[in-house]
Protein backbone atom coordinates (compact mmCIF):
# COMPACT_ATOMS: atom_id res chain seq x y z
CA UNK A 1 0.00 0.00 0.00
CA UNK A 2 1.31 3.43 -0.95
CA UNK A 3 1.79 5.76 2.02
CA UNK A 4 0.09 9.13 1.58
CA UNK A 5 0.35 12.53 3.21
CA UNK A 6 -2.09 15.42 2.94
CA UNK A 7 -0.58 18.83 2.19
CA UNK A 8 -2.71 21.88 2.97
CA UNK A 9 -0.99 24.91 1.49
CA UNK A 10 -1.40 28.52 2.67
CA UNK A 11 -4.89 28.35 4.17
CA UNK A 12 -3.99 31.24 6.45
CA UNK A 13 -5.93 34.07 8.06
CA UNK A 14 -4.23 36.78 6.01
CA UNK A 15 -4.92 35.01 2.74
CA UNK A 16 -8.56 34.21 3.52
CA UNK A 17 -9.34 37.63 5.03
CA UNK A 18 -10.99 38.46 1.71
CA UNK A 19 -13.35 36.09 -0.06
CA UNK A 20 -11.84 33.23 -2.05
CA UNK A 21 -13.65 31.24 -4.68
CA UNK A 22 -15.74 28.63 -2.83
CA UNK A 23 -13.64 29.39 0.29
CA UNK A 24 -16.10 28.35 3.00
CA UNK A 25 -16.98 25.07 1.31
CA UNK A 26 -13.31 24.38 0.50
CA UNK A 27 -12.30 24.68 4.15
CA UNK A 28 -15.11 22.30 5.14
CA UNK A 29 -13.90 19.79 2.53
CA UNK A 30 -10.29 20.13 3.71
CA UNK A 31 -11.38 19.44 7.29
CA UNK A 32 -13.19 16.29 6.13
CA UNK A 33 -10.12 15.02 4.22
CA UNK A 34 -7.82 15.82 7.15
CA UNK A 35 -10.12 13.92 9.51
CA UNK A 36 -10.04 10.86 7.22
CA UNK A 37 -6.23 11.04 7.03
CA UNK A 38 -5.88 11.28 10.80
CA UNK A 39 -8.23 8.33 11.32
CA UNK A 40 -6.09 6.12 9.10
CA UNK A 41 -2.86 7.35 10.74
CA UNK A 42 -1.64 9.29 7.69
CA UNK A 43 0.11 12.63 8.19
CA UNK A 44 -1.58 15.97 7.71
CA UNK A 45 0.93 18.69 6.86
CA UNK A 46 0.04 22.36 6.97
CA UNK A 47 2.31 24.56 4.86
CA UNK A 48 2.37 28.21 5.92
CA UNK A 49 3.82 31.04 3.88
CA UNK A 50 6.14 33.31 5.88
CA UNK A 51 6.38 36.86 4.63
CA UNK A 52 9.05 39.42 5.50
CA UNK A 53 8.86 41.63 8.57
CA UNK A 54 6.06 44.16 8.34
CA UNK A 55 3.85 42.05 6.05
CA UNK A 56 0.65 40.29 7.14
CA UNK A 57 2.13 36.82 6.56
CA UNK A 58 5.17 37.44 8.78
CA UNK A 59 5.12 34.83 11.58
CA UNK A 60 4.66 37.57 14.19
CA UNK A 61 1.47 38.82 12.50
CA UNK A 62 -2.06 37.45 12.95
CA UNK A 63 -2.36 36.89 9.20
CA UNK A 64 0.28 34.16 9.35
CA UNK A 65 -1.91 31.89 11.51
CA UNK A 66 -3.88 29.08 9.96
CA UNK A 67 -7.44 30.04 9.12
CA UNK A 68 -9.40 29.47 12.36
CA UNK A 69 -12.02 27.44 10.47
CA UNK A 70 -9.43 24.70 9.86
CA UNK A 71 -9.48 21.79 12.26
CA UNK A 72 -6.00 20.87 13.47
CA UNK A 73 -4.65 18.15 15.70
CA UNK A 74 -1.51 17.97 17.90
CA UNK A 75 0.10 15.36 15.62
CA UNK A 76 -0.27 17.55 12.51
CA UNK A 77 2.97 18.80 11.02
CA UNK A 78 3.58 22.44 10.17
CA UNK A 79 6.15 23.59 7.67
CA UNK A 80 7.11 27.20 6.96
CA UNK A 81 7.99 28.31 3.44
CA UNK A 82 9.11 31.55 1.84
CA UNK A 83 8.38 30.89 -1.84
CA UNK A 84 5.62 29.38 -3.95
CA UNK A 85 7.38 26.00 -3.80
CA UNK A 86 6.64 24.18 -0.53
CA UNK A 87 9.81 22.10 -1.10
CA UNK A 88 12.28 24.94 -1.74
CA UNK A 89 14.51 25.55 1.29
CA UNK A 90 12.07 23.74 3.62
CA UNK A 91 12.19 20.41 5.45
CA UNK A 92 9.21 19.06 3.47
CA UNK A 93 11.18 16.62 1.32
CA UNK A 94 13.09 15.24 4.32
CA UNK A 95 9.89 15.03 6.36
CA UNK A 96 8.13 13.01 3.66
CA UNK A 97 11.16 10.74 3.24
CA UNK A 98 11.39 10.11 7.00
CA UNK A 99 7.73 9.03 6.96
CA UNK A 100 8.23 6.86 3.85
CA UNK A 101 5.61 8.88 1.96
CA UNK A 102 5.39 8.05 -1.75
CA UNK A 103 2.22 10.00 -2.61
CA UNK A 104 1.03 13.47 -1.63
CA UNK A 105 -2.47 14.87 -1.85
CA UNK A 106 -2.03 18.58 -2.57
CA UNK A 107 -4.69 21.10 -1.57
CA UNK A 108 -4.94 24.75 -0.57
CA UNK A 109 -4.37 28.27 -1.88
CA UNK A 110 -3.48 29.74 -4.46
CA UNK A 111 -4.14 27.44 -7.40
CA UNK A 112 -1.91 29.21 -9.91
CA UNK A 113 0.92 30.01 -7.53
CA UNK A 114 1.76 27.85 -4.51
CA UNK A 115 -0.47 24.88 -5.33
CA UNK A 116 0.72 24.65 -8.95
CA UNK A 117 4.39 25.13 -8.06
CA UNK A 118 4.21 22.47 -5.34
CA UNK A 119 2.42 20.01 -7.65
CA UNK A 120 5.19 20.40 -10.22
CA UNK A 121 7.96 20.25 -7.62
CA UNK A 122 6.55 17.08 -6.03
CA UNK A 123 6.34 15.40 -9.44
CA UNK A 124 9.91 16.47 -10.26
CA UNK A 125 11.02 14.77 -7.02
CA UNK A 126 9.43 11.50 -8.10
CA UNK A 127 6.47 11.65 -5.73
CA UNK A 128 3.07 10.52 -6.86
CA UNK A 129 0.64 13.43 -6.74
CA UNK A 130 -3.11 13.49 -6.25
CA UNK A 131 -4.99 16.78 -6.63
CA UNK A 132 -8.65 17.04 -5.69
CA UNK A 133 -10.21 19.27 -8.36
CA UNK A 134 -12.35 20.85 -5.64
CA UNK A 135 -9.50 20.96 -3.10
CA UNK A 136 -7.82 24.23 -4.06
CA UNK A 137 -8.85 27.80 -4.67
CA UNK A 138 -7.73 31.26 -5.69
CA UNK A 139 -9.15 34.73 -6.16
CA UNK A 140 -10.43 36.43 -9.28
CA UNK A 141 -7.59 37.97 -11.24
CA UNK A 142 -7.83 41.00 -13.53
CA UNK A 143 -7.43 38.80 -16.61
CA UNK A 144 -9.28 35.64 -15.51
CA UNK A 145 -11.93 34.58 -13.03
CA UNK A 146 -10.96 32.26 -10.18
CA UNK A 147 -13.16 29.51 -11.58
CA UNK A 148 -11.34 29.71 -14.95
CA UNK A 149 -7.91 29.64 -13.25
CA UNK A 150 -8.99 26.52 -11.34
CA UNK A 151 -10.50 24.92 -14.44
CA UNK A 152 -7.29 25.53 -16.42
CA UNK A 153 -5.03 23.96 -13.78
CA UNK A 154 -7.34 20.99 -13.24
CA UNK A 155 -7.11 20.36 -17.00
CA UNK A 156 -3.32 20.85 -17.13
CA UNK A 157 -2.01 18.79 -14.19
CA UNK A 158 -3.09 15.40 -15.58
CA UNK A 159 -0.93 16.05 -18.66
CA UNK A 160 2.33 16.90 -16.89
CA UNK A 161 5.23 14.60 -17.74
CA UNK A 162 7.37 13.42 -14.82
CA UNK A 163 9.19 10.33 -13.53
CA UNK A 164 6.19 9.58 -11.31
CA UNK A 165 3.65 10.20 -14.06
CA UNK A 166 1.17 13.04 -14.18
CA UNK A 167 -0.93 14.28 -11.30
CA UNK A 168 -4.00 12.15 -10.67
CA UNK A 169 -7.17 14.20 -10.42
CA UNK A 170 -10.06 13.30 -8.15
CA UNK A 171 -12.52 15.11 -5.87
CA UNK A 172 -12.29 15.73 -2.13
CA UNK A 173 -15.03 13.22 -1.33
CA UNK A 174 -12.91 10.44 -2.84
CA UNK A 175 -9.66 11.28 -1.00
CA UNK A 176 -8.52 9.49 2.12
N, CA and C of each residue as an Amber inpcrd file, in Angstrom:
protein
   528
   0.8440000  -1.1980000   0.0000000   0.0000000   0.0000000   0.0000000
   0.8800000   1.2490000   0.0000000   0.5440000   2.1910000  -0.8260000
   1.3130000   3.4300000  -0.9470000   0.9690000   4.3480000   0.2230000
   2.0120000   4.8480000   0.8960000   1.7930000   5.7580000   2.0200000
   1.5650000   7.1700000   1.4990000   0.4940000   7.7860000   1.9840000
   0.0920000   9.1290000   1.5810000   0.2700000  10.1360000   2.7030000
   0.4230000  11.3960000   2.2980000   0.3460000  12.5280000   3.2140000
  -0.5460000  13.5760000   2.5730000  -1.2610000  14.3030000   3.4010000
  -2.0910000  15.4200000   2.9420000  -1.3240000  16.7130000   3.1490000
  -1.1810000  17.5000000   2.0830000  -0.5780000  18.8300000   2.1870000
  -1.6850000  19.8650000   2.0500000  -1.7630000  20.7710000   3.0240000
  -2.7150000  21.8790000   2.9740000  -1.8690000  23.1470000   2.9130000
  -1.8890000  23.7970000   1.7620000  -0.9910000  24.9110000   1.4910000
  -1.6780000  26.2590000   1.7010000  -1.0780000  27.0920000   2.5390000
  -1.4010000  28.5180000   2.6720000  -2.8610000  28.8490000   2.9740000
  -3.5370000  28.0090000   3.7330000  -4.8930000  28.3490000   4.1750000
  -4.7160000  29.1050000   5.4860000  -4.3740000  30.3860000   5.3260000
  -3.9870000  31.2430000   6.4460000  -4.9300000  32.4320000   6.5690000
  -5.0350000  32.9520000   7.7810000  -5.9290000  34.0750000   8.0580000
  -5.7370000  35.2220000   7.0910000  -4.4970000  35.6310000   6.8650000
  -4.2300000  36.7810000   6.0080000  -4.6180000  36.5510000   4.5610000
  -4.5870000  35.3080000   4.1250000  -4.9190000  35.0090000   2.7350000
  -6.4040000  34.7410000   2.5290000  -7.1180000  34.4390000   3.6070000
  -8.5590000  34.2100000   3.5220000  -9.3420000  35.3440000   4.1890000
  -8.6710000  36.4700000   4.4450000  -9.3400000  37.6310000   5.0310000
 -10.3250000  38.2390000   4.0400000 -10.0570000  38.0430000   2.7590000
 -10.9850000  38.4640000   1.7120000 -11.5550000  37.2010000   1.0720000
 -12.7290000  37.2980000   0.4840000 -13.3540000  36.0910000  -0.0640000
 -12.4980000  35.3950000  -1.1200000 -12.5080000  34.0830000  -1.0670000
 -11.8420000  33.2320000  -2.0490000 -12.9070000  32.3820000  -2.7110000
 -12.6780000  32.0350000  -3.9420000 -13.6470000  31.2430000  -4.6830000
 -13.9910000  29.9790000  -3.8930000 -15.2570000  29.8210000  -3.5390000
 -15.7380000  28.6310000  -2.8280000 -14.9950000  28.4020000  -1.5050000
 -14.5020000  29.4840000  -0.8950000 -13.6400000  29.3850000   0.2850000
 -14.2430000  28.6520000   1.4730000 -15.4530000  28.9940000   1.8410000
 -16.0950000  28.3460000   3.0000000 -16.2490000  26.8460000   2.7710000
 -16.7620000  26.4840000   1.6170000 -16.9820000  25.0680000   1.3080000
 -15.6420000  24.3400000   1.1830000 -14.6350000  25.0040000   0.6100000
 -13.3130000  24.3790000   0.4960000 -12.7670000  24.0220000   1.8750000
 -12.8310000  24.9450000   2.8090000 -12.2990000  24.6780000   4.1460000
 -13.0400000  23.5070000   4.7940000 -14.3430000  23.4460000   4.6060000
 -15.1070000  22.3050000   5.1360000 -14.6270000  20.9990000   4.5090000
 -14.3930000  21.0020000   3.2020000 -13.9040000  19.7850000   2.5310000
 -12.5000000  19.4150000   3.0170000 -11.6410000  20.4060000   3.2170000
 -10.2860000  20.1280000   3.7110000 -10.3320000  19.5310000   5.1100000
 -11.2300000  20.0210000   5.9430000 -11.3850000  19.4410000   7.2870000
 -11.8300000  17.9820000   7.2170000 -12.7210000  17.6710000   6.2830000
 -13.1850000  16.2870000   6.1290000 -12.0520000  15.3720000   5.6750000
 -11.2490000  15.8370000   4.6890000 -10.1180000  15.0200000   4.2210000
  -9.1260000  14.8210000   5.3670000  -8.7910000  15.9070000   6.0510000
  -7.8180000  15.8220000   7.1450000  -8.2920000  14.8370000   8.2050000
  -9.5720000  14.8580000   8.5200000 -10.1180000  13.9170000   9.5070000
  -9.9500000  12.4740000   9.0370000 -10.2160000  12.2220000   7.7620000
 -10.0450000  10.8640000   7.2230000  -8.5730000  10.4400000   7.2770000
  -7.6560000  11.3610000   6.9620000  -6.2270000  11.0380000   7.0270000
  -5.8110000  10.7150000   8.4610000  -6.2450000  11.5330000   9.4000000
  -5.8800000  11.2840000  10.8050000  -6.4120000   9.9290000  11.2780000
  -7.6280000   9.6040000  10.8960000  -8.2280000   8.3320000  11.3180000
  -7.4650000   7.1300000  10.7970000  -6.8500000   7.2480000   9.6340000
  -6.0890000   6.1220000   9.1010000  -4.6000000   6.2160000   9.4580000
  -4.2390000   7.2140000  10.2850000  -2.8570000   7.3480000  10.7380000
  -1.9170000   7.9740000   9.7220000  -2.4640000   8.6300000   8.7110000
  -1.6440000   9.2890000   7.6900000  -1.3980000  10.7470000   8.0930000
  -0.2190000  11.2680000   7.7660000   0.1110000  12.6300000   8.1910000
  -0.6710000  13.7120000   7.4620000  -0.9880000  14.7460000   8.2360000
  -1.5810000  15.9720000   7.7130000  -0.5190000  17.0480000   7.9110000
  -0.1440000  17.7020000   6.8130000   0.9320000  18.6910000   6.8610000
   0.3900000  20.0380000   6.3980000   0.4570000  20.9990000   7.2940000
   0.0430000  22.3640000   6.9680000   1.2780000  23.1560000   6.5640000
   1.2320000  23.7260000   5.3710000   2.3120000  24.5600000   4.8580000
   1.8660000  26.0020000   5.0350000   2.7250000  26.8150000   5.6770000
   2.3690000  28.2120000   5.9160000   3.4110000  29.1310000   5.2900000
   2.9180000  30.0690000   4.4840000   3.8210000  31.0410000   3.8820000
   4.2680000  32.0440000   4.9420000   5.5560000  32.3420000   4.9460000
   6.1350000  33.3110000   5.8750000   6.6200000  34.5130000   5.0870000
   5.9770000  35.6330000   5.3090000   6.3800000  36.8590000   4.6280000
   7.4420000  37.5970000   5.4220000   8.0260000  38.6270000   4.8060000
   9.0490000  39.4220000   5.4980000   8.4410000  40.2770000   6.6060000
   9.3000000  40.7760000   7.4640000   8.8600000  41.6310000   8.5680000
   8.0390000  42.7940000   8.0300000   6.9370000  43.0680000   8.7280000
   6.0600000  44.1580000   8.3420000   4.9000000  43.7350000   7.4500000
   4.9480000  42.5300000   6.8960000   3.8470000  42.0510000   6.0520000
   2.9090000  41.1610000   6.8610000   1.6730000  41.0310000   6.3960000
   0.6500000  40.2870000   7.1400000   0.9540000  38.8080000   7.2960000
   1.7970000  38.2440000   6.4480000   2.1300000  36.8190000   6.5610000
   3.4250000  36.5750000   7.3300000   4.0060000  37.6260000   7.9100000
   5.1730000  37.4360000   8.7770000   4.7130000  36.6220000   9.9960000
   5.5390000  35.6810000  10.4560000   5.1240000  34.8260000  11.5760000
   4.6720000  35.5700000  12.8380000   5.0810000  36.8020000  13.0140000
   4.6640000  37.5720000  14.1910000   3.2950000  38.2320000  13.9980000
   2.7360000  38.1540000  12.8010000   1.4710000  38.8240000  12.5000000
   0.3010000  37.8450000  12.5510000  -0.8920000  38.3300000  12.8950000
  -2.0640000  37.4470000  12.9470000  -2.3840000  36.7810000  11.6120000
  -2.0680000  37.4390000  10.5110000  -2.3610000  36.8890000   9.1960000
  -1.6060000  35.6170000   8.8700000  -0.5160000  35.3570000   9.5830000
   0.2810000  34.1570000   9.3510000  -0.4170000  32.9030000   9.8900000
  -1.2550000  33.0460000  10.8740000  -1.9110000  31.8940000  11.5140000
  -2.7870000  31.1390000  10.5120000  -2.9410000  29.8460000  10.7640000
  -3.8750000  29.0820000   9.9580000  -5.2700000  29.6680000  10.1090000
  -6.0670000  29.5530000   9.0580000  -7.4370000  30.0350000   9.1170000
  -8.1270000  29.3360000  10.2960000  -8.8040000  30.0790000  11.1670000
  -9.4000000  29.4720000  12.3580000 -10.5030000  28.4570000  12.0500000
 -10.9910000  28.4310000  10.8420000 -12.0180000  27.4390000  10.4730000
 -11.4100000  26.0660000  10.2090000 -10.0910000  25.9990000  10.0510000
  -9.4330000  24.7050000   9.8640000  -9.3920000  23.9490000  11.1750000
  -9.6110000  22.6610000  11.0980000  -9.4780000  21.7920000  12.2560000
  -8.0640000  21.2350000  12.2530000  -7.3620000  21.3950000  13.3570000
  -6.0030000  20.8750000  13.4710000  -5.9330000  19.8960000  14.6360000
  -4.8670000  19.1210000  14.6320000  -4.6450000  18.1510000  15.7040000
  -3.1830000  18.2550000  16.1410000  -2.8900000  17.8680000  17.3970000
  -1.5090000  17.9720000  17.8990000  -0.4800000  17.2370000  17.0500000
  -0.8640000  16.1420000  16.4160000   0.0970000  15.3650000  15.6190000
   0.3410000  15.9520000  14.2260000  -0.4680000  16.9340000  13.8280000
  -0.2720000  17.5470000  12.5110000   1.1030000  18.2020000  12.4450000
   1.6510000  18.2130000  11.2620000   2.9680000  18.7970000  11.0210000
   2.7720000  20.1670000  10.3840000   3.6090000  21.1100000  10.7830000
   3.5790000  22.4430000  10.1660000   4.9420000  22.7300000   9.5640000
   4.9130000  23.2540000   8.3630000   6.1490000  23.5940000   7.6660000
   6.0290000  25.0110000   7.1390000   7.0580000  25.8090000   7.4250000
   7.1120000  27.1960000   6.9550000   7.8230000  27.2460000   5.6140000
   7.3350000  28.1150000   4.7410000   7.9860000  28.3140000   3.4440000
   8.0640000  29.8060000   3.1430000   8.9550000  30.1460000   2.2190000
   9.1080000  31.5530000   1.8400000   8.9700000  31.7790000   0.3420000
   8.5910000  30.7410000  -0.3970000   8.3840000  30.8950000  -1.8390000
   7.1310000  30.1130000  -2.2180000   6.7940000  30.1320000  -3.4920000
   5.6210000  29.3800000  -3.9510000   5.8160000  27.8740000  -3.8210000
   7.0520000  27.4270000  -3.8370000   7.3790000  26.0040000  -3.7950000
   7.5120000  25.5390000  -2.3500000   6.6110000  24.6690000  -1.9200000
   6.6410000  24.1810000  -0.5320000   7.8690000  23.3190000  -0.2450000
   8.5950000  22.9060000  -1.2770000   9.8080000  22.0980000  -1.0960000
  11.0760000  22.9430000  -1.0150000  11.0730000  24.1160000  -1.6280000
  12.2820000  24.9360000  -1.7410000  12.7260000  25.4770000  -0.3840000
  13.9150000  25.0760000   0.0290000  14.5050000  25.5470000   1.2900000
  13.6160000  25.2850000   2.5060000  12.8950000  24.1520000   2.4750000
  12.0730000  23.7440000   3.6180000  12.4130000  22.2900000   3.9510000
  11.9670000  21.8240000   5.1030000  12.1900000  20.4120000   5.4480000
  11.1450000  19.4490000   4.8710000  10.3100000  19.9070000   3.9570000
   9.2140000  19.0640000   3.4750000   9.7180000  17.7600000   2.8560000
  10.6850000  17.8270000   1.9710000  11.1820000  16.6170000   1.3170000
  11.7310000  15.6240000   2.3380000  12.5300000  16.1140000   3.2780000
  13.0920000  15.2420000   4.3200000  11.9960000  14.6740000   5.2170000
  11.0020000  15.4820000   5.5250000   9.8860000  15.0250000   6.3620000
   9.1400000  13.8900000   5.6760000   8.8290000  14.0610000   4.4000000
   8.1250000  13.0120000   3.6590000   8.9700000  11.7450000   3.5750000
  10.2650000  11.9050000   3.3320000  11.1550000  10.7430000   3.2420000
  11.2190000  10.0100000   4.5800000  11.2990000  10.7510000   5.6810000
  11.3900000  10.1140000   6.9950000  10.1250000   9.3380000   7.3450000
   9.0080000   9.7100000   6.7300000   7.7330000   9.0330000   6.9580000
   7.4340000   7.9870000   5.8780000   8.3790000   7.8000000   4.9710000
   8.2300000   6.8600000   3.8480000   7.0080000   7.1690000   2.9840000
   6.7470000   8.4480000   2.7670000   5.6140000   8.8840000   1.9600000
   5.9950000   8.8140000   0.4850000   5.1580000   8.1590000  -0.3090000
   5.3870000   8.0490000  -1.7500000   4.3800000   8.8620000  -2.5610000
   3.2780000   9.2830000  -1.8910000   2.2210000   9.9980000  -2.6070000
   1.7090000  11.1400000  -1.7390000   1.5680000  12.3140000  -2.3440000
   1.0260000  13.4650000  -1.6250000  -0.2800000  13.9090000  -2.2720000
  -1.2170000  14.2730000  -1.4170000  -2.4680000  14.8740000  -1.8460000
  -2.2960000  16.3650000  -1.6030000  -2.3520000  17.1500000  -2.6660000
  -2.0330000  18.5750000  -2.5730000  -3.3040000  19.3970000  -2.6840000
  -3.5000000  20.2550000  -1.6640000  -4.6860000  21.1020000  -1.5700000
  -4.2560000  22.5060000  -1.1350000  -5.1950000  23.4500000  -1.1710000
  -4.9420000  24.7500000  -0.5700000  -5.1290000  25.9440000  -1.4770000
  -4.3010000  26.9550000  -1.2300000  -4.3690000  28.2690000  -1.8810000
  -2.9640000  28.6590000  -2.3110000  -2.7210000  29.2830000  -3.3130000
  -3.4760000  29.7380000  -4.4580000  -3.1750000  28.8120000  -5.6310000
  -4.2270000  28.4240000  -6.3130000  -4.1450000  27.4430000  -7.3980000
  -2.9740000  27.7020000  -8.3290000  -2.8850000  28.9160000  -8.8580000
  -1.9130000  29.2140000  -9.9050000  -0.5320000  29.5710000  -9.3880000
  -0.3870000  29.6700000  -8.0970000   0.9160000  30.0060000  -7.5280000
   1.4490000  28.8380000  -6.6950000   1.1550000  28.8240000  -5.4170000
   1.7600000  27.8460000  -4.5090000   1.2730000  26.4170000  -4.7390000
   0.0190000  26.2330000  -5.0790000  -0.4710000  24.8810000  -5.3340000
   0.1790000  24.3390000  -6.6080000   0.1280000  25.0930000  -7.6900000
   0.7150000  24.6490000  -8.9500000   2.2170000  24.3870000  -8.8120000
   2.9450000  25.2980000  -8.2020000   4.3920000  25.1270000  -8.0610000
   4.7170000  23.8870000  -7.2410000   3.9630000  23.6360000  -6.1920000
   4.2110000  22.4690000  -5.3400000   3.8360000  21.1760000  -6.0610000
   2.7680000  21.1820000  -6.8420000   2.4200000  20.0070000  -7.6470000
   3.5890000  19.6570000  -8.5550000   4.0990000  20.6370000  -9.2640000
   5.1910000  20.4010000 -10.2210000   6.4720000  19.9740000  -9.5030000
   6.7490000  20.5800000  -8.3710000   7.9570000  20.2530000  -7.6170000
   7.8840000  18.8360000  -7.0530000   6.7270000  18.4450000  -6.5620000
   6.5550000  17.0820000  -6.0350000   6.7580000  16.0530000  -7.1490000
   6.1760000  16.3130000  -8.3130000   6.3430000  15.3980000  -9.4390000
   7.8100000  15.3120000  -9.8570000   8.4930000  16.4450000  -9.8770000
   9.9100000  16.4660000 -10.2600000  10.7620000  15.6710000  -9.2790000
  10.3050000  15.5380000  -8.0370000  11.0240000  14.7660000  -7.0220000
  10.6440000  13.2800000  -7.0490000   9.8020000  12.8990000  -7.9750000
   9.4300000  11.4980000  -8.1000000   8.2850000  11.0600000  -7.2160000
   7.6310000  11.9990000  -6.5610000   6.4720000  11.6550000  -5.7340000
   5.2410000  11.4940000  -6.6210000   4.3770000  10.5930000  -6.2220000
   3.0710000  10.5190000  -6.8640000   2.2220000  11.6470000  -6.2830000
   1.4160000  12.2670000  -7.1480000   0.6360000  13.4330000  -6.7370000
  -0.8340000  13.2090000  -7.0690000  -1.6650000  13.5010000  -6.0740000
  -3.1130000  13.4940000  -6.2480000  -3.5920000  14.9190000  -5.9590000
  -4.4350000  15.4420000  -6.8390000  -4.9950000  16.7770000  -6.6250000
  -6.5110000  16.6730000  -6.7050000  -7.1960000  16.9660000  -5.6030000
  -8.6550000  17.0370000  -5.6950000  -9.0400000  18.3010000  -6.4770000
  -9.8140000  18.1390000  -7.5190000 -10.2100000  19.2720000  -8.3560000
 -10.9590000  20.3330000  -7.5620000 -11.6210000  19.9200000  -6.5020000
 -12.3530000  20.8540000  -5.6400000 -11.6070000  21.0920000  -4.3160000
 -10.3000000  20.8470000  -4.3200000  -9.5000000  20.9590000  -3.1030000
  -8.5380000  22.1280000  -3.0870000  -8.6960000  23.0550000  -4.0090000
  -7.8230000  24.2310000  -4.0600000  -8.6260000  25.4170000  -4.5610000
  -8.1150000  26.6000000  -4.2840000  -8.8490000  27.8020000  -4.6690000
  -7.8830000  28.9410000  -4.9610000  -8.4620000  30.0220000  -5.4370000
  -7.7330000  31.2570000  -5.6860000  -8.7360000  32.4030000  -5.6590000
  -8.2770000  33.5620000  -6.0700000  -9.1470000  34.7320000  -6.1600000
  -9.2990000  35.1080000  -7.6290000 -10.3170000  35.8900000  -7.9280000
 -10.4350000  36.4250000  -9.2820000  -9.2100000  37.2700000  -9.5750000
  -8.7300000  37.1800000 -10.7910000  -7.5910000  37.9700000 -11.2410000
  -8.0920000  38.9470000 -12.2980000  -7.3510000  40.0270000 -12.5400000
  -7.8300000  41.0050000 -13.5310000  -8.0760000  40.4010000 -14.9180000
  -7.3420000  39.3800000 -15.2700000  -7.4270000  38.7950000 -16.6050000
  -8.2540000  37.5130000 -16.6800000  -8.6020000  36.9340000 -15.5120000
  -9.2790000  35.6400000 -15.5120000 -10.0020000  35.4220000 -14.1910000
 -11.1890000  34.8590000 -14.2660000 -11.9290000  34.5780000 -13.0310000
 -11.2660000  33.4170000 -12.2830000 -11.5020000  33.3480000 -10.9980000
 -10.9570000  32.2600000 -10.1800000 -11.4110000  30.9100000 -10.7120000
 -12.6670000  30.7970000 -11.0850000 -13.1560000  29.5080000 -11.5840000
 -12.4400000  29.0960000 -12.8600000 -12.0760000  30.0340000 -13.7210000
 -11.3440000  29.7120000 -14.9460000  -9.8940000  29.3390000 -14.6390000
  -9.2710000  30.0000000 -13.6640000  -7.9110000  29.6360000 -13.2530000
  -7.9120000  28.1960000 -12.7470000  -8.8700000  27.8700000 -11.9010000
  -8.9860000  26.5230000 -11.3360000  -9.2540000  25.5020000 -12.4410000
 -10.1790000  25.8170000 -13.3330000 -10.5020000  24.9200000 -14.4410000
  -9.2620000  24.6380000 -15.3000000  -8.5010000  25.6890000 -15.6030000
  -7.2890000  25.5300000 -16.4210000  -6.2830000  24.5890000 -15.7480000
  -6.0170000  24.8010000 -14.4700000  -5.0300000  23.9640000 -13.7840000
  -5.5190000  22.5270000 -13.6210000  -6.7920000  22.3470000 -13.3430000
  -7.3360000  20.9860000 -13.2430000  -7.2010000  20.2480000 -14.5760000
  -7.2660000  20.9810000 -15.6860000  -7.1150000  20.3630000 -17.0000000
  -5.6480000  20.1440000 -17.3690000  -4.7440000  20.9190000 -16.7850000
  -3.3170000  20.8520000 -17.1280000  -2.5690000  19.7780000 -16.3430000
  -2.7920000  19.7030000 -15.0460000  -2.0090000  18.7930000 -14.1890000
  -2.0180000  17.3340000 -14.6460000  -3.1250000  16.7990000 -15.1560000
  -3.0850000  15.3950000 -15.5820000  -2.2140000  15.1410000 -16.8160000
  -1.7430000  16.1880000 -17.4520000  -0.9320000  16.0540000 -18.6550000
   0.5480000  16.3260000 -18.4050000   0.9240000  16.6450000 -17.1890000
   2.3290000  16.9040000 -16.8940000   3.1420000  15.6160000 -17.0490000
   4.3420000  15.7500000 -17.5500000   5.2260000  14.6000000 -17.7420000
   6.2690000  14.6260000 -16.6290000   6.3900000  13.5060000 -15.9060000
   7.3680000  13.4190000 -14.8190000   7.7390000  11.9580000 -14.6020000
   8.8100000  11.7170000 -13.8330000   9.1920000  10.3320000 -13.5310000
   8.0900000   9.5460000 -12.8210000   7.2650000  10.2460000 -12.0630000
   6.1940000   9.5810000 -11.3090000   4.8810000   9.5550000 -12.0840000
   4.8880000  10.0710000 -13.2920000   3.6540000  10.1970000 -14.0640000
   3.0280000  11.5570000 -13.8120000   1.8830000  11.7590000 -14.3540000
   1.1730000  13.0380000 -14.1790000   0.4290000  13.0290000 -12.8430000
  -0.0840000  14.1930000 -12.4920000  -0.9260000  14.2770000 -11.3050000
  -2.2380000  13.5380000 -11.5860000  -2.7000000  12.8410000 -10.5730000
  -3.9950000  12.1500000 -10.6700000  -5.0540000  13.0700000 -10.0880000
  -6.0840000  13.3140000 -10.8530000  -7.1670000  14.1990000 -10.4250000
  -8.2910000  13.3720000  -9.8230000  -8.9330000  13.9430000  -8.8120000
 -10.0580000  13.3040000  -8.1550000 -10.9060000  14.4160000  -7.5510000
 -11.7650000  14.1000000  -6.6230000 -12.5160000  15.1060000  -5.8680000
 -12.2970000  14.8350000  -4.3880000 -12.5310000  15.8480000  -3.5800000
 -12.2890000  15.7280000  -2.1320000 -13.0130000  14.5410000  -1.5060000
 -14.2340000  14.3020000  -1.9090000 -15.0280000  13.2210000  -1.3250000
 -14.3850000  11.8510000  -1.5330000 -13.5390000  11.7280000  -2.5500000
 -12.9100000  10.4420000  -2.8430000 -11.4820000  10.3280000  -2.3250000
 -11.0300000  11.2880000  -1.5410000  -9.6620000  11.2810000  -1.0040000
  -9.6730000  10.7750000   0.4210000  -8.6870000   9.9410000   0.7400000
  -8.5180000   9.4880000   2.1160000  -9.2790000   8.2520000   2.3890000
